[in-house]
Short mmCIF file of N, CA, C and O in Angstrom, two decimals:
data_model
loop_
_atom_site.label_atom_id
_atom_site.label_comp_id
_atom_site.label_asym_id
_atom_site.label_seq_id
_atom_site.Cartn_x
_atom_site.Cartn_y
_atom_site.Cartn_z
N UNK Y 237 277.78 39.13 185.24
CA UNK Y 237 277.74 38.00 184.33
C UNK Y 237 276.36 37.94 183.69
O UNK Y 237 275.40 38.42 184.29
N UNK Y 238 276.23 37.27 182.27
CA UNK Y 238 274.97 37.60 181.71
C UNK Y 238 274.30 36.57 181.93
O UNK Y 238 275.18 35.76 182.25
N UNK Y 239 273.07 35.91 181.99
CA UNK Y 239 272.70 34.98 181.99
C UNK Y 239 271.64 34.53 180.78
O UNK Y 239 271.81 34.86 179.61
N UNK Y 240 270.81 33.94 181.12
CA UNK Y 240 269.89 33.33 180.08
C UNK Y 240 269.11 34.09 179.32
O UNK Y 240 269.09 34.03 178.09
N UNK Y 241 268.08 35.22 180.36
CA UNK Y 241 267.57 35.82 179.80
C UNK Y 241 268.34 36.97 178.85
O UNK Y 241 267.80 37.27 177.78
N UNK Y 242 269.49 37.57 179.20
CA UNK Y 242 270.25 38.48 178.05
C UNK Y 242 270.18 37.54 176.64
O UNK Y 242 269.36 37.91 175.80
N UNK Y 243 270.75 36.72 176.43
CA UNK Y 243 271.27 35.56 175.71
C UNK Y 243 269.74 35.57 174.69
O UNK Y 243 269.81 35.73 173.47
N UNK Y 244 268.69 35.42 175.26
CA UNK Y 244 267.10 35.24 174.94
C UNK Y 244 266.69 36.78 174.29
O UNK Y 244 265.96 37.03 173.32
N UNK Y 245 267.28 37.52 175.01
CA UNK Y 245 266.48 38.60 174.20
C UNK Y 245 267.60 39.36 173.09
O UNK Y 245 267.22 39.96 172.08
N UNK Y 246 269.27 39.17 173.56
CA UNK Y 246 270.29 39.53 172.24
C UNK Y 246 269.80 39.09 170.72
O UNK Y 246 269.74 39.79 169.71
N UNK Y 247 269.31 37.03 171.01
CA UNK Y 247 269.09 36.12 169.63
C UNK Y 247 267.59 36.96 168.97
O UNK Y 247 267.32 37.15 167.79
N UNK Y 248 266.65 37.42 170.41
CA UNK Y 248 265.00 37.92 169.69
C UNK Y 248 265.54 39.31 169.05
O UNK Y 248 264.85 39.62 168.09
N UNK Y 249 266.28 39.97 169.23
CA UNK Y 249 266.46 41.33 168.81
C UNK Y 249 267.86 41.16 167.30
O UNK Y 249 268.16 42.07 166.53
N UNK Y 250 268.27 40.15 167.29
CA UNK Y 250 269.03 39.96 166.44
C UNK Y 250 268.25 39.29 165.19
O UNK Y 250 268.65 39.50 164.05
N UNK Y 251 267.05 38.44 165.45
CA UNK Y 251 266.10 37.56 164.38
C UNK Y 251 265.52 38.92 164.15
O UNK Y 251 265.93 39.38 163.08
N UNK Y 252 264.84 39.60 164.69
CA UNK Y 252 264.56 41.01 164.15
C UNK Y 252 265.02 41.68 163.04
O UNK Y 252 264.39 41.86 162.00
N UNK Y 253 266.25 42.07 163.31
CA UNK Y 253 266.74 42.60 162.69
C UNK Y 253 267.04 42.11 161.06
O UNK Y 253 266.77 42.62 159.97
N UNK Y 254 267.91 40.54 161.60
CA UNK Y 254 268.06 39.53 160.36
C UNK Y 254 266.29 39.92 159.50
O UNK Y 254 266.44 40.34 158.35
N UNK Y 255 265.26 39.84 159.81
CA UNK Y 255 263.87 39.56 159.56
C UNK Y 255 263.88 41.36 158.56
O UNK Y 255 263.56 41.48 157.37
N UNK Y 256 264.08 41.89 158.98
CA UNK Y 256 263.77 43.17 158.51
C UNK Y 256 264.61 43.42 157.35
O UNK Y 256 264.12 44.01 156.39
N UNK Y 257 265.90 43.00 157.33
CA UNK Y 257 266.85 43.00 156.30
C UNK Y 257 266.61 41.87 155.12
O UNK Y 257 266.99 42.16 153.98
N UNK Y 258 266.16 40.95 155.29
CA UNK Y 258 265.78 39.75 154.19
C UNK Y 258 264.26 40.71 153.95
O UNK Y 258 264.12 41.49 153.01
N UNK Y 259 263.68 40.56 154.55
CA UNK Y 259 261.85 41.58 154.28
C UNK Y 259 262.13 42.67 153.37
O UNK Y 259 261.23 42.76 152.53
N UNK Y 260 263.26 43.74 153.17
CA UNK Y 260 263.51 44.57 152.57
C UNK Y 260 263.70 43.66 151.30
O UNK Y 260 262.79 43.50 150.49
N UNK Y 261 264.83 43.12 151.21
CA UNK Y 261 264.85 42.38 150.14
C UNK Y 261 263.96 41.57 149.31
O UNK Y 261 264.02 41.59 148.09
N UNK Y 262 262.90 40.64 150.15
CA UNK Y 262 262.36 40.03 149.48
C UNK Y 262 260.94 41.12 149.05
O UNK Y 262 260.42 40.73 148.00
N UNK Y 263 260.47 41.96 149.46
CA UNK Y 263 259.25 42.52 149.44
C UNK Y 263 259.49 42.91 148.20
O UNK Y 263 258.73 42.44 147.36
N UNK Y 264 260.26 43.58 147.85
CA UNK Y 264 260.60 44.35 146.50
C UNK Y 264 261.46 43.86 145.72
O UNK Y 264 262.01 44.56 144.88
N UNK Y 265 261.72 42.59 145.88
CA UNK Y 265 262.42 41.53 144.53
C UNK Y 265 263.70 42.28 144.19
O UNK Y 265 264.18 42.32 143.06
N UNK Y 266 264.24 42.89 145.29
CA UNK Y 266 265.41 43.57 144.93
C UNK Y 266 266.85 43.17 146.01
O UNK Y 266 266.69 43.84 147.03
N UNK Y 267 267.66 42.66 146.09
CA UNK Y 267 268.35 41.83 146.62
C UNK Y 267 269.84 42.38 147.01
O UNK Y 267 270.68 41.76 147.66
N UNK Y 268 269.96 43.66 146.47
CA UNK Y 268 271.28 44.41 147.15
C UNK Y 268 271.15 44.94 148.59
O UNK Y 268 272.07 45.56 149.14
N UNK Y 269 270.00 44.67 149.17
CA UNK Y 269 270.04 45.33 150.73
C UNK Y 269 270.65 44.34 151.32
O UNK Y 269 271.15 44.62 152.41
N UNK Y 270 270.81 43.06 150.87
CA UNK Y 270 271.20 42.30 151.87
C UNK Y 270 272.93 42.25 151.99
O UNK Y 270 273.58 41.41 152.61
N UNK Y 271 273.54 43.57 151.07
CA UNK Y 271 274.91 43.73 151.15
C UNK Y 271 275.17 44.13 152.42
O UNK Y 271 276.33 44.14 152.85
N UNK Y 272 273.72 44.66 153.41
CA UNK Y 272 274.50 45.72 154.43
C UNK Y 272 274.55 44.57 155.64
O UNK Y 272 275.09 44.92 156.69
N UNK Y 273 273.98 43.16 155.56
CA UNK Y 273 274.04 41.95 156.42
C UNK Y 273 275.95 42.04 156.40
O UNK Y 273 276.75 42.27 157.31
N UNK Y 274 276.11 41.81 155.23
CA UNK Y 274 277.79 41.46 155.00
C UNK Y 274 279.10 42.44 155.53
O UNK Y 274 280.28 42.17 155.75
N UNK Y 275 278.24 43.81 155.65
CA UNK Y 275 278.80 45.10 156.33
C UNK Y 275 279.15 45.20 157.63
O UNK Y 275 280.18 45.50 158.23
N UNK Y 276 277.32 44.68 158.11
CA UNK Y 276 277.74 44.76 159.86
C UNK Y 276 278.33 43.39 159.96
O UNK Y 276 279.13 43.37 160.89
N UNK Y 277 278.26 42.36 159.42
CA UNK Y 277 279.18 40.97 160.40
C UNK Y 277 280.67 41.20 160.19
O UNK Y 277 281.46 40.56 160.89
N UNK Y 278 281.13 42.06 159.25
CA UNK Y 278 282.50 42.01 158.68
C UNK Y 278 282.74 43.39 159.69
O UNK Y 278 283.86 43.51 160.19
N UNK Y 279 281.95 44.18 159.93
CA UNK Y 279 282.81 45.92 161.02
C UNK Y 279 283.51 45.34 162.02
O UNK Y 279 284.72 45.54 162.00
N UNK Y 280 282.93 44.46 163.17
CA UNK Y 280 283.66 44.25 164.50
C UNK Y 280 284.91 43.69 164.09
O UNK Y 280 285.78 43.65 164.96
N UNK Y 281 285.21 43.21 162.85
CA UNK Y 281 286.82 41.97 162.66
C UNK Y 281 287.80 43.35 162.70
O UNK Y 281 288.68 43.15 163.53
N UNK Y 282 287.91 44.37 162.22
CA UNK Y 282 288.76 44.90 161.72
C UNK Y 282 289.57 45.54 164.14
O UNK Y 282 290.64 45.61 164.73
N UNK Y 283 288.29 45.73 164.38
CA UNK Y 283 288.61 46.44 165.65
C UNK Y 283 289.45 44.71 166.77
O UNK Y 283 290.48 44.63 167.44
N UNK Y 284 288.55 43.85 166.51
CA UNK Y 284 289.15 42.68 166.94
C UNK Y 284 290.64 42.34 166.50
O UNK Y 284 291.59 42.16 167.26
N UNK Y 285 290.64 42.30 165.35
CA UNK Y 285 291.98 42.18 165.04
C UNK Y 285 293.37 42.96 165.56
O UNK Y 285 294.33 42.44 166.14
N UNK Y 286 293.20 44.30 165.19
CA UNK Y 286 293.55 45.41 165.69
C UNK Y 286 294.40 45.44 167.07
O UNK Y 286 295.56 45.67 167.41
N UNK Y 287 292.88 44.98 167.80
CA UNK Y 287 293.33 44.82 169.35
C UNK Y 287 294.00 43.66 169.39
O UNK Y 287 294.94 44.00 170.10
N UNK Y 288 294.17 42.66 169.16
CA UNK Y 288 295.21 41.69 169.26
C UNK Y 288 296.15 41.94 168.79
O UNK Y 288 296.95 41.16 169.31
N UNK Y 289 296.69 42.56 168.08
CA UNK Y 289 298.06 42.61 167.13
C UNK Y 289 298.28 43.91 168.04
O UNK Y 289 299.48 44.16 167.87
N UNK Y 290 297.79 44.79 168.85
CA UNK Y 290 298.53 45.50 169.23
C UNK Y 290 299.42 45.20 171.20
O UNK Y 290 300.16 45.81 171.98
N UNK Y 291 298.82 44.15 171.13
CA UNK Y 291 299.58 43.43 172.42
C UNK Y 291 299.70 44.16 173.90
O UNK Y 291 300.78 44.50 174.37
N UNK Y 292 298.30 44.38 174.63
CA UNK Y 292 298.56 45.02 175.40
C UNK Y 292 299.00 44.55 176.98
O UNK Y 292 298.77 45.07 178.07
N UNK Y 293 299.61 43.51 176.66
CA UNK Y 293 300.40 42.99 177.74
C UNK Y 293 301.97 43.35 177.66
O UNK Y 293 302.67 43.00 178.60
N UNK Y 294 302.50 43.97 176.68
CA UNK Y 294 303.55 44.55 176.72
C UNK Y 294 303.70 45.72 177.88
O UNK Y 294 302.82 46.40 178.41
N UNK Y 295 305.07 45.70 178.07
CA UNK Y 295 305.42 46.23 179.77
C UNK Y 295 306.10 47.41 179.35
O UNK Y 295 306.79 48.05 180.16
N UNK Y 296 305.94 47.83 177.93
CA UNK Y 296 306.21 49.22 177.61
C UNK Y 296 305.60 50.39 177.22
O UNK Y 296 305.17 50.58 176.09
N UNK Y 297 305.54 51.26 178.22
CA UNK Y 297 304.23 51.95 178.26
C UNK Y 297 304.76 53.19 177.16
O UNK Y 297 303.81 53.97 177.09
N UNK Y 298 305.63 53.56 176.47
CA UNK Y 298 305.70 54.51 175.64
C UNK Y 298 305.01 54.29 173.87
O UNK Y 298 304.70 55.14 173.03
N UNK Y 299 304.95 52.77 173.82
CA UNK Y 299 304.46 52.36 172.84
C UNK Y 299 302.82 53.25 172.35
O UNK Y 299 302.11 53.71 173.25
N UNK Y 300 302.54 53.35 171.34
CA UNK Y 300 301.84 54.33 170.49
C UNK Y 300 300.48 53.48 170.43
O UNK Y 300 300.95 52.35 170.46
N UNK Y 301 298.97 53.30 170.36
CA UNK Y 301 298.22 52.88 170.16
C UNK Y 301 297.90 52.87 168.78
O UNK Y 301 296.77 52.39 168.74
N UNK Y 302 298.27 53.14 167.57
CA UNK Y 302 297.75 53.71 166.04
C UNK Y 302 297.62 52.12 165.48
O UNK Y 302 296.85 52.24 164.53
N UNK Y 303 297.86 51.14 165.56
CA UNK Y 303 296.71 49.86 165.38
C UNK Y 303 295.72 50.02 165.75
O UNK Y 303 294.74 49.64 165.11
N UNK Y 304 295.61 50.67 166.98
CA UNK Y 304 294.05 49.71 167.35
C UNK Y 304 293.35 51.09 167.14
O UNK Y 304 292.15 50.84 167.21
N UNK Y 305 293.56 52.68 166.86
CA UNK Y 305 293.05 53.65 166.19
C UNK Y 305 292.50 53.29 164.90
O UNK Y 305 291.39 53.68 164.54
N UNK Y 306 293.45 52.36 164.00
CA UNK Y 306 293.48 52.04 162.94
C UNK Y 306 292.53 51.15 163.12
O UNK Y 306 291.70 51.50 162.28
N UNK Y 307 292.06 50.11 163.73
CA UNK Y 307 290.70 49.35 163.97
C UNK Y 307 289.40 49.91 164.01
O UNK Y 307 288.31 49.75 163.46
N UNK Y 308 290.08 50.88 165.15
CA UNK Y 308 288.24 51.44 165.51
C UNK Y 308 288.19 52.39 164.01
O UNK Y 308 286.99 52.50 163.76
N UNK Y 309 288.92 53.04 163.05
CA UNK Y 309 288.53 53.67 162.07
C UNK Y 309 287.84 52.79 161.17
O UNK Y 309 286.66 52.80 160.83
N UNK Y 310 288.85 51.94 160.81
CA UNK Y 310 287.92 50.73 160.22
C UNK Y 310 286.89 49.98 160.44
O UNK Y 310 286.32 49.29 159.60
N UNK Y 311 286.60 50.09 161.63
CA UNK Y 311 284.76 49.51 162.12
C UNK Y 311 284.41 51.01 161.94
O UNK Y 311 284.49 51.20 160.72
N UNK Y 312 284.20 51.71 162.31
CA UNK Y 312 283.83 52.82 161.96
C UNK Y 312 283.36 53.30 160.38
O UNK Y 312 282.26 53.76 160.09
N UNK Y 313 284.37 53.10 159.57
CA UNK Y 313 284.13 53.39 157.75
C UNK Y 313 282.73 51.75 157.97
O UNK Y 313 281.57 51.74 157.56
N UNK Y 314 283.24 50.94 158.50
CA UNK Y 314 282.26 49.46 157.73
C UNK Y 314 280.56 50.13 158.36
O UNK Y 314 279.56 50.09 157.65
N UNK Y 315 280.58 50.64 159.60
CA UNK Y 315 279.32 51.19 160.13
C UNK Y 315 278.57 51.70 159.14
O UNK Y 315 277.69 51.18 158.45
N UNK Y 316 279.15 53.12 159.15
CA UNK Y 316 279.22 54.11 158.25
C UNK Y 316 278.89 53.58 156.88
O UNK Y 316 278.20 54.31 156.17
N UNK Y 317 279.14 52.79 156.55
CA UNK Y 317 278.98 52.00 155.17
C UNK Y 317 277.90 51.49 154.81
O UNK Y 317 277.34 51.55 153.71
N UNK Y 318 277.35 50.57 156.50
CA UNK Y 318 276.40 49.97 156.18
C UNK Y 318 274.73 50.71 156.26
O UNK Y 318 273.58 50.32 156.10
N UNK Y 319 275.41 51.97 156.61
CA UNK Y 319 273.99 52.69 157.04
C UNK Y 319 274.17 54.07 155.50
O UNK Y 319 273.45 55.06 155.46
N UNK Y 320 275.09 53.82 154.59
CA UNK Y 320 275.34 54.95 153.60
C UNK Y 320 274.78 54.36 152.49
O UNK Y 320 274.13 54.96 151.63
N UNK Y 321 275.10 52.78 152.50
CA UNK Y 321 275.03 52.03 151.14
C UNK Y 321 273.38 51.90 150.74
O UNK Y 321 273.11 52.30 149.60
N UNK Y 322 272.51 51.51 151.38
CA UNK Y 322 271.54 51.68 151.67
C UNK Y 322 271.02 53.15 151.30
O UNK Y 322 270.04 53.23 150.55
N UNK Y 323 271.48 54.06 151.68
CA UNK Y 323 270.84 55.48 151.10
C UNK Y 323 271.48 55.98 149.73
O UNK Y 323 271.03 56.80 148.92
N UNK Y 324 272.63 55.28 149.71
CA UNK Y 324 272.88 55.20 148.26
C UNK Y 324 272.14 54.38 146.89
O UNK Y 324 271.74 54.74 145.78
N UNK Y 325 272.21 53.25 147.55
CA UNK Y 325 271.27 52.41 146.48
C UNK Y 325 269.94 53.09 146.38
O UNK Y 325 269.45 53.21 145.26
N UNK Y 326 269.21 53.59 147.56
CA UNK Y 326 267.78 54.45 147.25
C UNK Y 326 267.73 55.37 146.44
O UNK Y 326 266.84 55.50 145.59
N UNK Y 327 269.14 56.47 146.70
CA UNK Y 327 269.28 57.93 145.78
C UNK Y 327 269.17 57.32 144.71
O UNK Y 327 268.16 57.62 144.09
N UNK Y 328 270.18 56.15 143.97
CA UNK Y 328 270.22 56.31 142.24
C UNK Y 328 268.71 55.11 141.92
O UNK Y 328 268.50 54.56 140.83
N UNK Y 329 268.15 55.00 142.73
CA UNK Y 329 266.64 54.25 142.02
C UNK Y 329 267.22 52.74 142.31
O UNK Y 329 267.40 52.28 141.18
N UNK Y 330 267.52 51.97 143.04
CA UNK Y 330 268.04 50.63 142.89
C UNK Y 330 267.20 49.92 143.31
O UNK Y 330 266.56 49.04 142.74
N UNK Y 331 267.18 50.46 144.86
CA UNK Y 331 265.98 50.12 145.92
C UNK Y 331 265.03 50.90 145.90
O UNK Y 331 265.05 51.99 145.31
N UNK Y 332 263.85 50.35 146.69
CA UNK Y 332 262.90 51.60 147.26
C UNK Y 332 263.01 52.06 148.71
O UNK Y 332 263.21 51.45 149.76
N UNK Y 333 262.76 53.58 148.34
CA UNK Y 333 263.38 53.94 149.88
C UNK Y 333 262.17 53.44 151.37
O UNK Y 333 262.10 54.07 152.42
N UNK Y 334 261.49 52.41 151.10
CA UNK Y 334 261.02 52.26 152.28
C UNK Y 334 261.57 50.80 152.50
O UNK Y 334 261.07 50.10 153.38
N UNK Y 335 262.45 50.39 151.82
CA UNK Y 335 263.61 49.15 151.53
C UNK Y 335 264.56 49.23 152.56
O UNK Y 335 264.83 48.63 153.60
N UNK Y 336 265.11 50.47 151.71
CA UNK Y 336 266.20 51.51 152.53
C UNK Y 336 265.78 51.57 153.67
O UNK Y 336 266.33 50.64 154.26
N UNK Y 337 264.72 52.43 154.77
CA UNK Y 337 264.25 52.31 156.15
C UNK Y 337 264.50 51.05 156.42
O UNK Y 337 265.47 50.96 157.18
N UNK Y 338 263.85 49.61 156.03
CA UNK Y 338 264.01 48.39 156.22
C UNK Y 338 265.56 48.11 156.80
O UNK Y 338 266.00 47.86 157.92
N UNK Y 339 265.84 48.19 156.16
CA UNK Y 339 267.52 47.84 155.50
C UNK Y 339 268.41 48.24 156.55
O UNK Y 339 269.06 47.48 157.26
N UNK Y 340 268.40 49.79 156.61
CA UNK Y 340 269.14 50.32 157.92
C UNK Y 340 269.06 50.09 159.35
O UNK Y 340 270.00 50.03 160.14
N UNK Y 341 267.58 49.94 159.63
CA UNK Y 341 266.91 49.37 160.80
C UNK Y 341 267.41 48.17 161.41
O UNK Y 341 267.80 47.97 162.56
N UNK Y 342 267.32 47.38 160.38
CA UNK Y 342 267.60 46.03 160.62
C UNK Y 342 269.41 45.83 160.66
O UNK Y 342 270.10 45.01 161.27
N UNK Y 343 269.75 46.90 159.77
CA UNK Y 343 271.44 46.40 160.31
C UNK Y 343 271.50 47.07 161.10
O UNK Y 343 272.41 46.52 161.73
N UNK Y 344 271.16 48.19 161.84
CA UNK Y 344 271.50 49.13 163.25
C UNK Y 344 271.28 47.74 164.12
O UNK Y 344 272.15 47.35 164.90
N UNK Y 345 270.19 47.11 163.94
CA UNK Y 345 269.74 46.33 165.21
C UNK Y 345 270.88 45.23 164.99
O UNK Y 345 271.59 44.97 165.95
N UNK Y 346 271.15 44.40 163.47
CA UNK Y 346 272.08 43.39 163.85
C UNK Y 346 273.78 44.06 164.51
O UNK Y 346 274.46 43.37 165.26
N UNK Y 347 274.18 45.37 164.08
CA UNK Y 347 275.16 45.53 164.66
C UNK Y 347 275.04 45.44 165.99
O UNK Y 347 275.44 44.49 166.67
N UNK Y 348 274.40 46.53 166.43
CA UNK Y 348 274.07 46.83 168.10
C UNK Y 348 273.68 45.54 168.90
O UNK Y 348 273.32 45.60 170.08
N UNK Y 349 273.79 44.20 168.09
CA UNK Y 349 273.84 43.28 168.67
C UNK Y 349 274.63 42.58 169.03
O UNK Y 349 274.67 41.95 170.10
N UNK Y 350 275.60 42.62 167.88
CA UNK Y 350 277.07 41.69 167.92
C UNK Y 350 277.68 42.27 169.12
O UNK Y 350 278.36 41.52 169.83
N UNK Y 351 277.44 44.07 169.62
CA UNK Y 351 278.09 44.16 169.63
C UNK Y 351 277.81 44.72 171.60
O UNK Y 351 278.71 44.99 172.40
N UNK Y 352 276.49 44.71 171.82
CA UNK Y 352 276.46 43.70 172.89
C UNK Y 352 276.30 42.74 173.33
O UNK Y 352 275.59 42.52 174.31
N UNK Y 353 276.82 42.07 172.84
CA UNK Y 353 277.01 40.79 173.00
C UNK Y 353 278.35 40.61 173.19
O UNK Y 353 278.70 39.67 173.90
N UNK Y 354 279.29 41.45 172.61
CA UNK Y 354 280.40 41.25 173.02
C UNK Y 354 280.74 42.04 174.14
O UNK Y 354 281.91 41.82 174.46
N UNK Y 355 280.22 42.80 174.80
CA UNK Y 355 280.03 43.40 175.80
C UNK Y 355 279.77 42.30 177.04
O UNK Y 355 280.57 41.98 177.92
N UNK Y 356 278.23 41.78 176.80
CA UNK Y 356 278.03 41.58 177.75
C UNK Y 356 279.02 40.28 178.40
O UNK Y 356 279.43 40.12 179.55
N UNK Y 357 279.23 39.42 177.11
CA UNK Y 357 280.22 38.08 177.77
C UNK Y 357 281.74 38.21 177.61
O UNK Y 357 282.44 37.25 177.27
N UNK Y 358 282.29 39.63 177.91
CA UNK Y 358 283.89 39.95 177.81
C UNK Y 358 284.08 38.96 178.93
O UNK Y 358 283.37 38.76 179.92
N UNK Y 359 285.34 38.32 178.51
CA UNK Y 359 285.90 38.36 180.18
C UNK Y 359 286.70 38.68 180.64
O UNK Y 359 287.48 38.93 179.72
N UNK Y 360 287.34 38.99 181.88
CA UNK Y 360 287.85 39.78 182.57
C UNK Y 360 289.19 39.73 182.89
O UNK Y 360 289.25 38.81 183.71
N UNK Y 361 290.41 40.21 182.70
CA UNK Y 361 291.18 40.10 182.37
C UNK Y 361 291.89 40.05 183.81
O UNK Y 361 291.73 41.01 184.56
N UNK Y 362 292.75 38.82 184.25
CA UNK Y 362 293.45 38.33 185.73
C UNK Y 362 295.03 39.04 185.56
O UNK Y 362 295.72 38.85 184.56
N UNK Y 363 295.30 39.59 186.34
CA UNK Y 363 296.47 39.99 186.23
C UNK Y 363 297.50 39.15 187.35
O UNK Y 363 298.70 39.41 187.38
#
């Protein structure tokens, strides 16, 4: 079980990140990095969803998993997205690429947060 201090250092490593992604943006008066904020909070829905609609309390074990394949692909493309878009906007001149470093950094850290975090306070499933 997690307690206080996880909780304390998930929010310090998540203001980080948030901090580095607005800093990209504001340093260089350029305001599309903060598309990749909208990237990582929107990746985990598609795998969440996924896993609920595929019902794994059903008592039929021949049933096929390709929902929740279909989830993790889709957090997967939004990842992938949020760490591409960023080197895209640098290639055609949008941002500056030390924006870009900013930018990616800071959404690696806000993902890798959500997403222990959902780790650490799962709970445990009673059969």
């Amino acid at each position: 079980m997690a307690g206080l201090k996880t909780i304390i250092a998930l929010s310090f490593v998540l203001a980080i990140g948030f901090l580095l992604v607005i800093l990209s943006s504001a340093l260089w008066k350029n305001y599309f990095p903060l598309l990749v904020v909208a990237t990582y909070v929107l990746a985990p829905l598609p795998n969440w969803i996924c896993g609920r609609c595929a019902n794994p309390d059903d008592f039929i074990d021949n049933a096929g998993n390709a929902l929740v394949d279909f989830g993790r692909f889709m957090t997967g493309f939004l990842v992938l997205m949020g760490v591409a878009l960023p080197a895209l906007l640098a290639h055609c001149g949008i941002i500056a690429y030390p924006a870009m470093v900013m930018s990616i950094i800071g959404g690696l850290l806000i993902y890798g947060t959500i997403i222990s975090f959902s780790m650490f306070f799962q709970e445990e499933q009673e059969f």
